[in-house]
Coordinates of C-alpha atoms in Angstrom, one line a residue:
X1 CA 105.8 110.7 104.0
X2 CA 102.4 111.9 105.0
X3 CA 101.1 111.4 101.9
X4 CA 102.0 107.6 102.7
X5 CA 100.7 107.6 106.0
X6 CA 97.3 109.2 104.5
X7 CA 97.4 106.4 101.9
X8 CA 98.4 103.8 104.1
X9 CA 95.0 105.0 106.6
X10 CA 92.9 104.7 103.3
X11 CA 93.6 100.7 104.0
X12 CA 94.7 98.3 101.4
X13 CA 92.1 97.1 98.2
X14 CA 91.6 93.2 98.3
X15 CA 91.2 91.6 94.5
X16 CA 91.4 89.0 92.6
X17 CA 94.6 87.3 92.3
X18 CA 96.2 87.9 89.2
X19 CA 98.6 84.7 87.4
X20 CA 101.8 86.8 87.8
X21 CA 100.7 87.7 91.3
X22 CA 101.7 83.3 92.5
X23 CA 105.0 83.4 90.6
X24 CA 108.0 84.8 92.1
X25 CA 108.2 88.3 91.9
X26 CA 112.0 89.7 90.9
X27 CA 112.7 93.6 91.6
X28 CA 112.9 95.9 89.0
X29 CA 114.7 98.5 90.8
X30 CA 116.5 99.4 94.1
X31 CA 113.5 100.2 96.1
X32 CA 112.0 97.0 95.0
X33 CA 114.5 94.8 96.3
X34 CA 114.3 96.3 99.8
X35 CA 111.0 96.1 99.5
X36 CA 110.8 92.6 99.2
X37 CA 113.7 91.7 101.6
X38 CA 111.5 92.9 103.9
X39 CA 108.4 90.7 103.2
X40 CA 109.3 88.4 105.3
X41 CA 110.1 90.9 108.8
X42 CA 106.5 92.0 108.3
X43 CA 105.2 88.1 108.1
X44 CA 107.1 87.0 111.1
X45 CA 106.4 89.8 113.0
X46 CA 102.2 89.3 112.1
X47 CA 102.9 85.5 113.0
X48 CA 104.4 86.5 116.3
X49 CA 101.4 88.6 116.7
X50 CA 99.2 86.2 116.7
X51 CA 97.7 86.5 113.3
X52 CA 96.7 83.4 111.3
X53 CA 96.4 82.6 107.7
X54 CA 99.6 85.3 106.6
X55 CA 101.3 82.5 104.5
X56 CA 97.9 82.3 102.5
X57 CA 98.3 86.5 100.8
X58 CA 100.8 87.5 98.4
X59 CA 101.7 90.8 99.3
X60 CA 101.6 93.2 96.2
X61 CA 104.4 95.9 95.7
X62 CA 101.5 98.6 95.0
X63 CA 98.7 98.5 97.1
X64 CA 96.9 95.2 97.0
X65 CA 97.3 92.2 99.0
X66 CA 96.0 89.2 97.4
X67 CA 94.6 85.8 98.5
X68 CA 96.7 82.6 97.1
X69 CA 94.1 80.7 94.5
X70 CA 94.3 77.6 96.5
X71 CA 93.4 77.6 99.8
X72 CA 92.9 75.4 102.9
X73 CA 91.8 76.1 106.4
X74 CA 94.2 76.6 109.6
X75 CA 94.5 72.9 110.1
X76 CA 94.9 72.1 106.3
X77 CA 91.4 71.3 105.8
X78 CA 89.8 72.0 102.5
X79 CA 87.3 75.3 102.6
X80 CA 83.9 75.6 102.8
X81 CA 81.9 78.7 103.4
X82 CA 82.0 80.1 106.6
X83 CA 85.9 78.9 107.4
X84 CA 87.7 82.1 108.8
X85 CA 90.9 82.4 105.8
X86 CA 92.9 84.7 107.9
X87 CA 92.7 86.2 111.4
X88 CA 94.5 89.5 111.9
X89 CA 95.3 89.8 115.7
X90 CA 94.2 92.7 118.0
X91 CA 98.2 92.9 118.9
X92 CA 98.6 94.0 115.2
X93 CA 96.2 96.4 115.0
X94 CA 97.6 100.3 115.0
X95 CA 94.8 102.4 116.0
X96 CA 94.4 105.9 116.9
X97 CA 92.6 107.8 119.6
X98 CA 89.7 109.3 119.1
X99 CA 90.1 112.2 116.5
X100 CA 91.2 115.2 118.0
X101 CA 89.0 118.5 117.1
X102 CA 91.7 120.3 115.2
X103 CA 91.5 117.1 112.5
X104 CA 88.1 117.9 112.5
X105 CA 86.8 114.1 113.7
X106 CA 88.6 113.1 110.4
X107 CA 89.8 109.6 111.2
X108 CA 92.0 108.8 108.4
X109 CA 94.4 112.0 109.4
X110 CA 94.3 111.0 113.0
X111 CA 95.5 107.2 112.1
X112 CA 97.8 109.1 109.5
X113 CA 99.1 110.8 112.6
X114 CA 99.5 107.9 114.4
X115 CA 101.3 106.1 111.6
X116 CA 103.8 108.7 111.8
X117 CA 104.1 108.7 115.2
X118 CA 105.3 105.3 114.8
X119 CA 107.4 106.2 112.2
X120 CA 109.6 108.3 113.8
X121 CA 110.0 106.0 116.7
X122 CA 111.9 103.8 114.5
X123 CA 113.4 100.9 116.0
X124 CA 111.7 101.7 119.2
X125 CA 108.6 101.5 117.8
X126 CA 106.4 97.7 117.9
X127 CA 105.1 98.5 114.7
X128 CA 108.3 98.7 113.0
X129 CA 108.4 95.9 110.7
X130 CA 104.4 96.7 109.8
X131 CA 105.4 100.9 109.3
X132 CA 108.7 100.3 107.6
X133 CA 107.2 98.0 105.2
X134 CA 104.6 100.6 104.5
X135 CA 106.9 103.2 103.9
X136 CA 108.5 101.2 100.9
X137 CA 105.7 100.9 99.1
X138 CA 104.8 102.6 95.6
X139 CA 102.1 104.9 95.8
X140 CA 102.4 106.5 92.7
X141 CA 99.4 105.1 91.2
X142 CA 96.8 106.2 93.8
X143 CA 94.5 108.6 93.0
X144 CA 95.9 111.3 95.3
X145 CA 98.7 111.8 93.1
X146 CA 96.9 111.9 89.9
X147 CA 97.6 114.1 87.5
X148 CA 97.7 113.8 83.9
X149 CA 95.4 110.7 84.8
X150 CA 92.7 113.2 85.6
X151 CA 91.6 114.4 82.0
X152 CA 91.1 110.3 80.7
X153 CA 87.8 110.8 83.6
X154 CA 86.2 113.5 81.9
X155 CA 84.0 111.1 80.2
X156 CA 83.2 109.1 83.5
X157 CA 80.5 110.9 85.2
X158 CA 81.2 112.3 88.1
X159 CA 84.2 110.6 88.5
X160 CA 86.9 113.1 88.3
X161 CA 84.8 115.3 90.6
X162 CA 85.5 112.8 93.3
X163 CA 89.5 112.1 92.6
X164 CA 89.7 116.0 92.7
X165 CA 87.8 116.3 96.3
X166 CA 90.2 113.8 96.9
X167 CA 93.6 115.5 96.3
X168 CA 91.7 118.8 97.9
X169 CA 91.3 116.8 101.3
X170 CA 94.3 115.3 101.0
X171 CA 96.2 118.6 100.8
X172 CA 94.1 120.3 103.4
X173 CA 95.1 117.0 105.7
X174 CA 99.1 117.5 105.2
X175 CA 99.0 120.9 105.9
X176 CA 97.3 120.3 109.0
X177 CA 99.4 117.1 110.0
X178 CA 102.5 119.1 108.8
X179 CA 101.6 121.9 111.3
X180 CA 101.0 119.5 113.7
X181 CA 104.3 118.5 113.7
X182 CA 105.9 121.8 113.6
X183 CA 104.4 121.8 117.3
X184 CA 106.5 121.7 120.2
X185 CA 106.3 118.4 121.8
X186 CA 104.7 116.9 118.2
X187 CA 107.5 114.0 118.8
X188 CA 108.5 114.6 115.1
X189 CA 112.4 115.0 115.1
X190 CA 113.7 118.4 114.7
X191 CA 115.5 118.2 111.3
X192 CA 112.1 116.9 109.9
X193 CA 109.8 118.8 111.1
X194 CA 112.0 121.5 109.4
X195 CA 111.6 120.0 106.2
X196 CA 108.5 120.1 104.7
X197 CA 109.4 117.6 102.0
X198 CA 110.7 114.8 105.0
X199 CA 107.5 114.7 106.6

């Protein structure tokens, strides 16, 4: 779970739309199917925050999010450059404070933090549908999990140096964020903050 919440800080990669990517997606497994029965929590709850433009991305299953090829404008009016595509409301944001000196001003473990805060609120939380959603997602391919993908970057320059510091921050963040939560008063539940694995 924290390496989610690190993942999730990292922000998502915009590209290209692929053909598959505007045809209806079926799930392949369990997790996939929950996944995309709850597509449609997190777009109501960004339309009730205000945001514009959500029926215009397809929502990837990894970690992209993807404009639709054909596009119009708010009102249905064709494009031109300098239209706004999609407004994401400030009620939708999840922020964090200002990095706190044991993370070391390192923002991405503070909005980790953050993100798990909200996870653990659970139904309480107002980022529910945006956290949960989140949560479901397969990060198996990102680079912080890498392993036997690491020797096919020997021949890329400098490459693997910079997937290994990486996973090296990465695992200095849990530990910290996993301490963290050991804390009394962390707001982590008991039974997880118990269980290395949970958090």
């Amino acid at each position: 779970a924290v390496g989610v919440a690190l993942a999730a800080a990292r922000g998502f990669s915009v590209q290209e739309p692929s053909t598959s990517s505007t045809q209806e997606v079926k799930p392949s497994t369990e997790k996939e199917s929950l996944l995309l029965s709850e597509e449609p929590a997190l777009r109501k709850w960004l339309k009730n925050a205000g945001c514009k433009g959500i029926d215009r991305v397809n929502i990837g299953r990894k970690s992209g999010v993807w404009l639709k090829p054909v596009l119009v404008g708010f009102d249905g009016e064709d494009l031109t450059p300098g239209n706004e595509v999609i407004e994401i409301s400030r009620k939708a944001w999840i922020t964090a404070p200002h990095p706190a000196d044991d993370a070391k001003g390192d923002v991405e473990e503070a909005l980790a933090w953050r993100l798990l805060q909200e996870r653990w609120k659970g139904s309480q939380s107002e980022f529910e549908p945006y956290v949960d959603f989140l949560w479901r997602r397969d990060l198996r391919h990102h680079p912080m999990f890498w392993e036997d993908e690491l020797s096919w970057l020997t021949a890329c320059f400098g490459v693997q140096g910079l997937v290994l510091g990486l996973q090296e921050r990465t695992r200095r963040r849990v530990h910290r964020l996993v301490e963290r939560a050991r804390k009394p008063g962390s707001g982590a539940p008991v039974k997880l903050a118990q269980d290395v694995q949970s958090l």
